[in-house]
PDB file of C-alpha atoms in Angstrom:
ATOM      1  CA  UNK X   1     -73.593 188.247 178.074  1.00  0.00           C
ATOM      2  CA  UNK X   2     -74.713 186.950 174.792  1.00  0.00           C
ATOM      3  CA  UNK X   3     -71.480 184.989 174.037  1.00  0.00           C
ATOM      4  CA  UNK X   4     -72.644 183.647 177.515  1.00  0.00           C
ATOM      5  CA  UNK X   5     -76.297 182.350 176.797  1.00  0.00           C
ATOM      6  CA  UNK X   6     -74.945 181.411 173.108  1.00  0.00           C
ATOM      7  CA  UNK X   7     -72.673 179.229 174.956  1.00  0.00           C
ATOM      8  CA  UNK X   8     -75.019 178.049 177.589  1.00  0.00           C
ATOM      9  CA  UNK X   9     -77.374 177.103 174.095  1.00  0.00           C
ATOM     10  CA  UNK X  10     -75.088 175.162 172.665  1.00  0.00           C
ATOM     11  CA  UNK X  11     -74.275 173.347 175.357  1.00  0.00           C
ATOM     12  CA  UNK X  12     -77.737 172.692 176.287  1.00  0.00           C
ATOM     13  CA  UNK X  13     -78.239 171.087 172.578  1.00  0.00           C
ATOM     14  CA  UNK X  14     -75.038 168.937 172.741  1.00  0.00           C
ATOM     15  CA  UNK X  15     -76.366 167.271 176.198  1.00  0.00           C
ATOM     16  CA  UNK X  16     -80.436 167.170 175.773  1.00  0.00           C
ATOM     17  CA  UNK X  17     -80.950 168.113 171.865  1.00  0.00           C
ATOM     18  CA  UNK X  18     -81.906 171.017 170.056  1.00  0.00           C
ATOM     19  CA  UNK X  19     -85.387 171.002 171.662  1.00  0.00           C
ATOM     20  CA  UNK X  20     -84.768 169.850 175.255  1.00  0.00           C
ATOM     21  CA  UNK X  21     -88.499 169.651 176.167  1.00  0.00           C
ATOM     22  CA  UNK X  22     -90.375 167.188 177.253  1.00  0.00           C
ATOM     23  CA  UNK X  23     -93.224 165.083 175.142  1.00  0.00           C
ATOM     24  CA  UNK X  24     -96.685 165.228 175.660  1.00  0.00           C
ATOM     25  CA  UNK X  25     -96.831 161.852 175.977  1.00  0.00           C
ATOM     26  CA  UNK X  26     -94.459 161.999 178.718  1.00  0.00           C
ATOM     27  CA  UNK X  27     -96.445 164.353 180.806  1.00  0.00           C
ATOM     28  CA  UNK X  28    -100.031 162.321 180.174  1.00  0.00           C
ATOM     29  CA  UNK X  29     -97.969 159.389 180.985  1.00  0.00           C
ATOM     30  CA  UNK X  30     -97.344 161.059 184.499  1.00  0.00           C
ATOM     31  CA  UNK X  31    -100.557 162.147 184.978  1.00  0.00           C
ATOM     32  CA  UNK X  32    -102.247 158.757 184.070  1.00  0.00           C
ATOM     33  CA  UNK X  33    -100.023 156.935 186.228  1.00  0.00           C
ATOM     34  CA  UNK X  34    -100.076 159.018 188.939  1.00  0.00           C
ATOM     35  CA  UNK X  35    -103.766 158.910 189.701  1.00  0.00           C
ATOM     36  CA  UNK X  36    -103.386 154.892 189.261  1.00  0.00           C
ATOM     37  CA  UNK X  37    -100.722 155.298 191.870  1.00  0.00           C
ATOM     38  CA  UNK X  38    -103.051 157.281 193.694  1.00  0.00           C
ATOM     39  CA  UNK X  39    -105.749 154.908 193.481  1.00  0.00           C
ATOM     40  CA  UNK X  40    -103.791 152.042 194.406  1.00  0.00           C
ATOM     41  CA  UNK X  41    -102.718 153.710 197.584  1.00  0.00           C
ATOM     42  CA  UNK X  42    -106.364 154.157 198.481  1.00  0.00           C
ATOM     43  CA  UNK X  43    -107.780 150.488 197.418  1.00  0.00           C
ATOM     44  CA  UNK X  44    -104.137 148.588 198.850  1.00  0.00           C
ATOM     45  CA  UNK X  45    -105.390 149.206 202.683  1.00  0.00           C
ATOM     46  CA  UNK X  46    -109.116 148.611 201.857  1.00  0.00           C
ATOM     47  CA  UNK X  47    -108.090 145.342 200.697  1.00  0.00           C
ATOM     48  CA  UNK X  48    -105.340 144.674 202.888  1.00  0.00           C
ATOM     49  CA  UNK X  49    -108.086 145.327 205.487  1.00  0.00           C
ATOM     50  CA  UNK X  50    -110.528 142.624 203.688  1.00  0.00           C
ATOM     51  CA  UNK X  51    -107.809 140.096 203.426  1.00  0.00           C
ATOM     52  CA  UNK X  52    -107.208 140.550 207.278  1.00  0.00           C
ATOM     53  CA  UNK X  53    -102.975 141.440 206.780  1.00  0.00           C
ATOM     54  CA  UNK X  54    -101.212 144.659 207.751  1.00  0.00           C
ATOM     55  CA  UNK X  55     -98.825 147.284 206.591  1.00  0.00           C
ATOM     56  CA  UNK X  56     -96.744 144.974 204.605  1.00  0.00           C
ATOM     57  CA  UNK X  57     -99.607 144.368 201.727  1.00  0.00           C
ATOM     58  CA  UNK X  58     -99.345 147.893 201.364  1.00  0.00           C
ATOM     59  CA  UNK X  59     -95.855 148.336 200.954  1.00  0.00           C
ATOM     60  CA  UNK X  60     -95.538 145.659 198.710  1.00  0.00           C
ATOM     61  CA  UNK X  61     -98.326 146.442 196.109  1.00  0.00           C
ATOM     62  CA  UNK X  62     -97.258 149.962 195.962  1.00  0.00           C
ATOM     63  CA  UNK X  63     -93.362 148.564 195.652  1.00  0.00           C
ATOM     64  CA  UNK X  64     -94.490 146.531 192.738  1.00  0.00           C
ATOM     65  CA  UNK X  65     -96.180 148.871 191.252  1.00  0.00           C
ATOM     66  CA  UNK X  66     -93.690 151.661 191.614  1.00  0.00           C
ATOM     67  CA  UNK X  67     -91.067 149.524 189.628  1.00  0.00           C
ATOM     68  CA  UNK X  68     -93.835 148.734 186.851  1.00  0.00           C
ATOM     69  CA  UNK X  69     -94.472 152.741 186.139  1.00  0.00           C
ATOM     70  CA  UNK X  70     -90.691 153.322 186.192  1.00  0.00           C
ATOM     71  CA  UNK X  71     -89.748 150.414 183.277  1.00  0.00           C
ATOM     72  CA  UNK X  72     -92.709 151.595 181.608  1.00  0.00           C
ATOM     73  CA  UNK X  73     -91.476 155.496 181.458  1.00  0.00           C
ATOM     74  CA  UNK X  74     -87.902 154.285 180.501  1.00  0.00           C
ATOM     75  CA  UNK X  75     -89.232 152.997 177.831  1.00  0.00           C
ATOM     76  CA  UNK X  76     -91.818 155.320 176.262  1.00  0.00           C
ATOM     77  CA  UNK X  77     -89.549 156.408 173.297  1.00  0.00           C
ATOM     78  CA  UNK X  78     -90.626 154.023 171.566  1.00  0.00           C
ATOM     79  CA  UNK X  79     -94.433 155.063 171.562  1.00  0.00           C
ATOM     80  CA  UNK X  80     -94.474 157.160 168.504  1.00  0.00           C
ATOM     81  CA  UNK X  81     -97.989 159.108 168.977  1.00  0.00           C
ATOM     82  CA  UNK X  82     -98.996 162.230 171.075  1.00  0.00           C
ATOM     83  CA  UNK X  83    -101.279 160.675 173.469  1.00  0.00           C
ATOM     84  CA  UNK X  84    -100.504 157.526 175.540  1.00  0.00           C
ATOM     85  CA  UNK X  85    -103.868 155.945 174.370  1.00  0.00           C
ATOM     86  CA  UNK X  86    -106.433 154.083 176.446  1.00  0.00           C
ATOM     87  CA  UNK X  87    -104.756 150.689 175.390  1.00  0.00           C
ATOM     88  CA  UNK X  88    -101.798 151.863 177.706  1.00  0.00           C
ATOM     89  CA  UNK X  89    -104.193 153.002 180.699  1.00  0.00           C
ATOM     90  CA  UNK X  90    -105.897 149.602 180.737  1.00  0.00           C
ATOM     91  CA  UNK X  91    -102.290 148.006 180.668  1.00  0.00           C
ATOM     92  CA  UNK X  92    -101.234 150.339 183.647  1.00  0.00           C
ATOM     93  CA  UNK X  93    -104.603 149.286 185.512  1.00  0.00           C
ATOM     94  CA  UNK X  94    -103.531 145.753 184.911  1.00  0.00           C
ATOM     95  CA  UNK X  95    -100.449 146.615 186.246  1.00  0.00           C
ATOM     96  CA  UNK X  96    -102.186 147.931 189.490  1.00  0.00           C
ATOM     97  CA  UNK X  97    -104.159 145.020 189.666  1.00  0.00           C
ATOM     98  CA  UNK X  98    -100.497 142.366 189.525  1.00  0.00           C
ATOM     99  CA  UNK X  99     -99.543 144.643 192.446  1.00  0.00           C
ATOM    100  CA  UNK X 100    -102.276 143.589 194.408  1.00  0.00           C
ATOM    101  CA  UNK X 101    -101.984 140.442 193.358  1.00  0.00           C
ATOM    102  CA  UNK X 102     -98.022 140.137 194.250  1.00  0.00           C
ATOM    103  CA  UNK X 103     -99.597 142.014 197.866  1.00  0.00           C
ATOM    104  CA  UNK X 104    -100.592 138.663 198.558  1.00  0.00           C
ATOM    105  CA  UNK X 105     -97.133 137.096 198.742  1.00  0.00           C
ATOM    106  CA  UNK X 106     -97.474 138.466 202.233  1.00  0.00           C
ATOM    107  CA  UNK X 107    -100.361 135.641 203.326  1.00  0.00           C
ATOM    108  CA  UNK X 108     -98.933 132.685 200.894  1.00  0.00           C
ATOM    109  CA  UNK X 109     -99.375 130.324 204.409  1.00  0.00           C
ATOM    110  CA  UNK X 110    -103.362 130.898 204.008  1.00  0.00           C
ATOM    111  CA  UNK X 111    -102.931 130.253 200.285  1.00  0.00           C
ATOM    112  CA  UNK X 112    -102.403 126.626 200.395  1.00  0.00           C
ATOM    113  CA  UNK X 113    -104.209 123.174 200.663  1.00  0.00           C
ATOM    114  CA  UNK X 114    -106.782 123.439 203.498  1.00  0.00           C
ATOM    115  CA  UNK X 115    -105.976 127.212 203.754  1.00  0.00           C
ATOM    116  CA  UNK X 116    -108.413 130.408 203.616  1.00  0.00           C
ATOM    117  CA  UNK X 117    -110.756 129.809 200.770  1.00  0.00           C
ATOM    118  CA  UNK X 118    -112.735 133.096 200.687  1.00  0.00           C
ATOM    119  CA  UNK X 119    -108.947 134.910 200.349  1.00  0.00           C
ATOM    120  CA  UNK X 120    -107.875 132.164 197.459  1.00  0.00           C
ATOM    121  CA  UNK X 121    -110.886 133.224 195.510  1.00  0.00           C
ATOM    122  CA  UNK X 122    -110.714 136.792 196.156  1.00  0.00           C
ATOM    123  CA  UNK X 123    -106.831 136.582 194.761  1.00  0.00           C
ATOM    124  CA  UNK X 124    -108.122 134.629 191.715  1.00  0.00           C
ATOM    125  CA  UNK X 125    -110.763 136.840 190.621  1.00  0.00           C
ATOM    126  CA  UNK X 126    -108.207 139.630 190.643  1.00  0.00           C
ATOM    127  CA  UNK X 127    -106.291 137.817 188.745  1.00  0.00           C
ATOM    128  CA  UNK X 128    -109.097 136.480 186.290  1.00  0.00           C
ATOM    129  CA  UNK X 129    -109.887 140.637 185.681  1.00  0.00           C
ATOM    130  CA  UNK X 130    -106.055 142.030 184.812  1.00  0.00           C
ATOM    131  CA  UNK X 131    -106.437 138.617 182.368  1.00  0.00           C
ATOM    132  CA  UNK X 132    -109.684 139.352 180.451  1.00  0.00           C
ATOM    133  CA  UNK X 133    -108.282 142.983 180.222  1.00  0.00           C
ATOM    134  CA  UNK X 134    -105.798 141.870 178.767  1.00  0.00           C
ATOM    135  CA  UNK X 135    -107.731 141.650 175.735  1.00  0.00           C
ATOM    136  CA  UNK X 136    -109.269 144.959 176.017  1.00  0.00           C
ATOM    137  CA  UNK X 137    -106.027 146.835 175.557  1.00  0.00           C
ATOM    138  CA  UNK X 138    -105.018 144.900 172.731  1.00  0.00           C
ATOM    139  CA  UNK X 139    -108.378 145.393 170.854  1.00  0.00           C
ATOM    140  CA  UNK X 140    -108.533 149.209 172.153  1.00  0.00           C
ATOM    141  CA  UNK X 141    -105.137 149.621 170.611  1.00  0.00           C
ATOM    142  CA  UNK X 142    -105.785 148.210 167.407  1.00  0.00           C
ATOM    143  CA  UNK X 143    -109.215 150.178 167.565  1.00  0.00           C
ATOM    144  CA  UNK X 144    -107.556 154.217 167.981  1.00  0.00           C
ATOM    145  CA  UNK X 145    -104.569 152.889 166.129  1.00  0.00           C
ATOM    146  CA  UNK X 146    -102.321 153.773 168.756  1.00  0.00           C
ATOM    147  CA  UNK X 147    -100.263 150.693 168.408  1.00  0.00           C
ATOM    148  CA  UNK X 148     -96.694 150.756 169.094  1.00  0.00           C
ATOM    149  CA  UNK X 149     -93.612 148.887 170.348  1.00  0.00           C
ATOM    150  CA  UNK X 150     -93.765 150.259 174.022  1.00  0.00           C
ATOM    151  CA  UNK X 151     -97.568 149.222 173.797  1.00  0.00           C
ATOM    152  CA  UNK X 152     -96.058 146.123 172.996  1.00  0.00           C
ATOM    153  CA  UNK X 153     -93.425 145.485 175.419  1.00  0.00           C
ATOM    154  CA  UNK X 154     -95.799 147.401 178.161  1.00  0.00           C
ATOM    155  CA  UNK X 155     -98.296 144.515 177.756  1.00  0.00           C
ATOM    156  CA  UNK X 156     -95.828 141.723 177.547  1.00  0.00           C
ATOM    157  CA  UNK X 157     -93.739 142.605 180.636  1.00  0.00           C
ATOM    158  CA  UNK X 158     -97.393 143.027 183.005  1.00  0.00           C
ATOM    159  CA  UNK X 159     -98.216 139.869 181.560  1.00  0.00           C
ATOM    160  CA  UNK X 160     -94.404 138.474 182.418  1.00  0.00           C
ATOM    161  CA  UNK X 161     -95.089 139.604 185.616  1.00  0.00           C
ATOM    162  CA  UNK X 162     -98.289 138.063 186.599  1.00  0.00           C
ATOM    163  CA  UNK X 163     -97.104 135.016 185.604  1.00  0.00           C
ATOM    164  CA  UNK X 164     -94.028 135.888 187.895  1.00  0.00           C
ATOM    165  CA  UNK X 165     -96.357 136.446 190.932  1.00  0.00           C
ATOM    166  CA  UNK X 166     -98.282 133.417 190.145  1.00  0.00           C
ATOM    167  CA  UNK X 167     -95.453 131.150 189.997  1.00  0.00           C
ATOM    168  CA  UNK X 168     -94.029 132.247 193.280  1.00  0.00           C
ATOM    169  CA  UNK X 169     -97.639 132.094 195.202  1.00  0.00           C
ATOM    170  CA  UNK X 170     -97.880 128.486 193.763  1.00  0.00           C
ATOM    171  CA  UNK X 171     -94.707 127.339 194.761  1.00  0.00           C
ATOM    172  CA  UNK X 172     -94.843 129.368 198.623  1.00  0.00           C
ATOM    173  CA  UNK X 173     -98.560 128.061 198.908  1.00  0.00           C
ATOM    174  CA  UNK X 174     -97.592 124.480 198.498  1.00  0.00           C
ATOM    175  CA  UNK X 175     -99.588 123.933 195.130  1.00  0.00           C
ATOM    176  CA  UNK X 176     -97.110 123.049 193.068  1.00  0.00           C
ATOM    177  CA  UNK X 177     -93.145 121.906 193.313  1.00  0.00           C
ATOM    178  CA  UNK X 178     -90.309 124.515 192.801  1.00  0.00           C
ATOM    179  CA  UNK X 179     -90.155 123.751 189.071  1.00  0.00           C
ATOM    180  CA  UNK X 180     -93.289 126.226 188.500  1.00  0.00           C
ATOM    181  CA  UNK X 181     -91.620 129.003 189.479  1.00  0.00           C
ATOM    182  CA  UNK X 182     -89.520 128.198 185.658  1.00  0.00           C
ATOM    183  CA  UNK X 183     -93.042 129.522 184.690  1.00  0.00           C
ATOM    184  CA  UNK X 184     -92.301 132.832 185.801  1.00  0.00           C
ATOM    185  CA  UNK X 185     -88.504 133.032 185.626  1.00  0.00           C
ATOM    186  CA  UNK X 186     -88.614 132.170 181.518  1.00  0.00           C
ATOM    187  CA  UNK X 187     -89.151 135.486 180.012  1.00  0.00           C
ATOM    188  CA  UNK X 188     -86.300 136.560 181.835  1.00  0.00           C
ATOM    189  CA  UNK X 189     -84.083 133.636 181.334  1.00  0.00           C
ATOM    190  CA  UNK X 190     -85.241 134.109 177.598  1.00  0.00           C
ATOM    191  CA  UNK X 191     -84.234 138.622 178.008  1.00  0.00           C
ATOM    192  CA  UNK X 192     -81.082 137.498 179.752  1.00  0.00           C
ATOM    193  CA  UNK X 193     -80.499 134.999 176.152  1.00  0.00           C
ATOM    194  CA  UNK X 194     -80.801 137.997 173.678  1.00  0.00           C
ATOM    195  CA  UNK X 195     -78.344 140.082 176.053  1.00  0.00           C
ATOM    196  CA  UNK X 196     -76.089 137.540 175.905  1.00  0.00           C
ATOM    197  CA  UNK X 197     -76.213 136.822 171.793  1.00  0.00           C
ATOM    198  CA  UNK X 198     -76.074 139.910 169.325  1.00  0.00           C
ATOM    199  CA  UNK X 199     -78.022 137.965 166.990  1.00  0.00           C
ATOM    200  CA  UNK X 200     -80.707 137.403 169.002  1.00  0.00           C
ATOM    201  CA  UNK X 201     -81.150 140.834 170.662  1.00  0.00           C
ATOM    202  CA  UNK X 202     -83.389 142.519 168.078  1.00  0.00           C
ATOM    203  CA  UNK X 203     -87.578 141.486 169.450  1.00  0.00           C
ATOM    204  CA  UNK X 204     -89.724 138.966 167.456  1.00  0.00           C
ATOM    205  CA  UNK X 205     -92.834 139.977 165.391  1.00  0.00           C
ATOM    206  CA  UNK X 206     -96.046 140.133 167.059  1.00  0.00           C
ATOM    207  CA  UNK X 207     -97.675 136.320 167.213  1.00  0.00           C
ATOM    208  CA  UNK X 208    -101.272 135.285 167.899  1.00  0.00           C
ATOM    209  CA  UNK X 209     -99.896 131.968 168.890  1.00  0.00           C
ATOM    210  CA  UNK X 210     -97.098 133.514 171.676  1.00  0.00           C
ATOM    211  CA  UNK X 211     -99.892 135.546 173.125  1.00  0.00           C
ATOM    212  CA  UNK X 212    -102.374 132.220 173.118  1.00  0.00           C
ATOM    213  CA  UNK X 213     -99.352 130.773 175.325  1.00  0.00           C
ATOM    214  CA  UNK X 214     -98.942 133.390 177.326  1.00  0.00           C
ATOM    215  CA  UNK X 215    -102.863 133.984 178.669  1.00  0.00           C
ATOM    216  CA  UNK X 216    -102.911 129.613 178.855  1.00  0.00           C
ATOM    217  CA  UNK X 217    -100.162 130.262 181.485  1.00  0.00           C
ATOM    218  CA  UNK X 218    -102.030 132.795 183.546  1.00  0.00           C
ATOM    219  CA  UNK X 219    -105.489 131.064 183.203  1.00  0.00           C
ATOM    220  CA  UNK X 220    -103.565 127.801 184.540  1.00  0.00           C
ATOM    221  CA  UNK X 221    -102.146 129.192 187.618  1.00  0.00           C
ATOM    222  CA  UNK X 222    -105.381 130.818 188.197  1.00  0.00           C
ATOM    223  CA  UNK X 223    -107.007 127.428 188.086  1.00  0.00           C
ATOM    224  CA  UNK X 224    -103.826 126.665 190.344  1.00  0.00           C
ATOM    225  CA  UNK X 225    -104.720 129.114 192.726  1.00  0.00           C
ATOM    226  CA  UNK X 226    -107.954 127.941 193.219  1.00  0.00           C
ATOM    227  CA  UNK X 227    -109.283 125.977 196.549  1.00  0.00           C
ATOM    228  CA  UNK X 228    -110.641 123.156 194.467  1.00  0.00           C
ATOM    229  CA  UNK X 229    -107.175 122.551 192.726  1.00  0.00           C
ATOM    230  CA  UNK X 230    -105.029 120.878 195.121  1.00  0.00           C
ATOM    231  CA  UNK X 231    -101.857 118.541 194.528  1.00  0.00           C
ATOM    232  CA  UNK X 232    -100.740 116.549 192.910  1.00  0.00           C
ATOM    233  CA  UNK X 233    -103.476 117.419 190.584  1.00  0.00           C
ATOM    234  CA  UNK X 234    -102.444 120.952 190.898  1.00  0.00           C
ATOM    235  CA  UNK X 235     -98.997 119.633 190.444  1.00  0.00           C
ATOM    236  CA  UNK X 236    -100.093 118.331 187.076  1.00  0.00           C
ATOM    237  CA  UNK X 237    -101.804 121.782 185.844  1.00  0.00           C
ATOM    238  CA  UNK X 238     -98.731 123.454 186.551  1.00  0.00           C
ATOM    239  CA  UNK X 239     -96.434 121.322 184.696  1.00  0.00           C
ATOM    240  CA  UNK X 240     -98.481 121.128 181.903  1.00  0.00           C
ATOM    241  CA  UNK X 241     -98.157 124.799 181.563  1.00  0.00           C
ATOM    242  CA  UNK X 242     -94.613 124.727 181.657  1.00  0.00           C
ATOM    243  CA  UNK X 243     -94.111 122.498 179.092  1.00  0.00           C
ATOM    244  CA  UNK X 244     -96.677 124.154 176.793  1.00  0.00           C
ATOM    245  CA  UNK X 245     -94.105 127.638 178.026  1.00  0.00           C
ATOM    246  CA  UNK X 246     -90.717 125.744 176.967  1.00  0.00           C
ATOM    247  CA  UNK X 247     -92.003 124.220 173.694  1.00  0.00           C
ATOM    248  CA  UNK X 248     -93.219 127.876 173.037  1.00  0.00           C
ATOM    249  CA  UNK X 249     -90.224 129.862 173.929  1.00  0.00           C
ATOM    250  CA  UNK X 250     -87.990 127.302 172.361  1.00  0.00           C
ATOM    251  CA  UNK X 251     -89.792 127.711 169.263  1.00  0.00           C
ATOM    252  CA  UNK X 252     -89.138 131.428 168.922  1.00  0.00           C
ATOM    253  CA  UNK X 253     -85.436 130.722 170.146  1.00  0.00           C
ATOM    254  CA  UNK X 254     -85.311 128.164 167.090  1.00  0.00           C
ATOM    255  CA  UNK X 255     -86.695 130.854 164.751  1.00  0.00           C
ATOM    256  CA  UNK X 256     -84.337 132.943 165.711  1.00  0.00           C
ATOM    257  CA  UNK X 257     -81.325 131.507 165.111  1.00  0.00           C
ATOM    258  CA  UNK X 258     -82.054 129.349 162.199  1.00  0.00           C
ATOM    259  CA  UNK X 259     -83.786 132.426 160.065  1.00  0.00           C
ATOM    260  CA  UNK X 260     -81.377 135.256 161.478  1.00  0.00           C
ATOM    261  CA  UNK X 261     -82.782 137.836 164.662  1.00  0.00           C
ATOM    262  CA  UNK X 262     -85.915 139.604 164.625  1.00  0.00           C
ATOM    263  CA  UNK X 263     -87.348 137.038 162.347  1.00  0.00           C
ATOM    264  CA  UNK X 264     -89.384 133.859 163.256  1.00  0.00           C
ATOM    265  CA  UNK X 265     -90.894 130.467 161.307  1.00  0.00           C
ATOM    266  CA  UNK X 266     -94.430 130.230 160.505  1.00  0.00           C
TER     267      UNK X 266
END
């Protein structure tokens, strides 16, 4: 019997580790996503309710959501410290708050020129909160000193993906041409890049400069968004912005390969 749980021991440590428990972190994680999951669920029909749709807002925020929380958890390794920090809670709020956002994918035809103006605002100022948060977390990281690369990446990707929701809603609206939706597709194009070359695959250091770029883009297709913005002025915002995104990602790409991975000019 003790050969047995010897056995059972040492395979247990060969699969999981020597301490196959699970973090702290981990479990606050849970807990602090759940009851923004839970929340969600309760807000998504309030507001589906406001902005007159059905089931399918529902489905969709939660959806979105859903796959947020699940990236996020694959990737908590990389937050070295014992609690998840409120930097990460305001990023999963934000996160909550793209869902709703990308709920509205479901009404795009009242989006557009001449559409439902009370609805277009109402999606903009959600949008305008998730982006001035989006200088809370940073600050509240820096703040507790719970920085870490998974704070990092968490903010970057709900940032990636607002932009993604944007971009679509601009193009399915009618306020801008297909090419905005390269907006939202570039951080991906730019992942699928570093998967592609070795050299490239390690992340860049933090840059005031890439973040700059990145809240521009949101604030634009806010402004976008907005019934007073309507082609081909609209048309013009949006380009703008993804010019100001190439010149910006092509920069870092640059960096990259002239001055080796992980490393990047100025």
């Amino acid at each position: 019997m003790s050969e047995a749980g010897s056995t059972a021991r040492a395979i247990s440590a060969r699969l999981f580790g020597s301490r196959p428990s699970i973090r702290p972190v981990m479990l606050e994680a849970l807990f602090v996503f759940g009851v923004l999951a839970v929340a969600l669920a309760l807000a998504a029909p309030a507001a589906a309710e406001l902005a007159a749709s059905d089931w399918r807002f529902v489905v969709i925020a939660l959806f979105v959501y859903g796959g947020v929380v699940v990236v996020a958890l694959a990737g908590l390794d990389d937050h070295p410290h014992r609690r998840l920090g409120i930097a990460n809670m305001i990023t999963g709020f934000r996160a909550g708050l793209t869902a709703l956002v990308a709920a509205a994918l479901v009404e795009v035809e009242r989006l557009g020129p001449g559409g439902d103006e009370t609805l277009a605002w109402a999606l903009v100022s959600v949008a305008i909160i998730a982006l001035v948060l989006d200088g809370v977390d940073g600050y509240a990281a820096r703040a507790q000193g719970t920085g870490s690369n998974f704070g990092e990446r968490f903010d970057m990707e709900v940032d990636a993906l607002m932009i993604l929701v944007l971009s679509l809603l601009a193009y399915a609206s009618g306020k801008a041409g297909f090419f905005v939706i390269l907006l939202g597709a570039m951080r991906y194009v730019y992942l699928a890049i570093h998967a592609i070359l070795p050299r490239l695959s390690k992340k860049l250091p933090p840059s005031a400069l890439r973040k700059a770029v990145c809240v521009i883009q949101i604030a634009a297709l806010c402004a976008v968004m907005t019934p007073v913005v309507e082609p081909p002025f609209s048309n013009a915002v949006a380009l703008a912005a993804l010019l100001l995104l190439s010149a910006s990602f092509g920069r870092d790409l640059f960096g990259q390969v002239r001055h080796g991975a992980g490393r990047e000019t100025g």
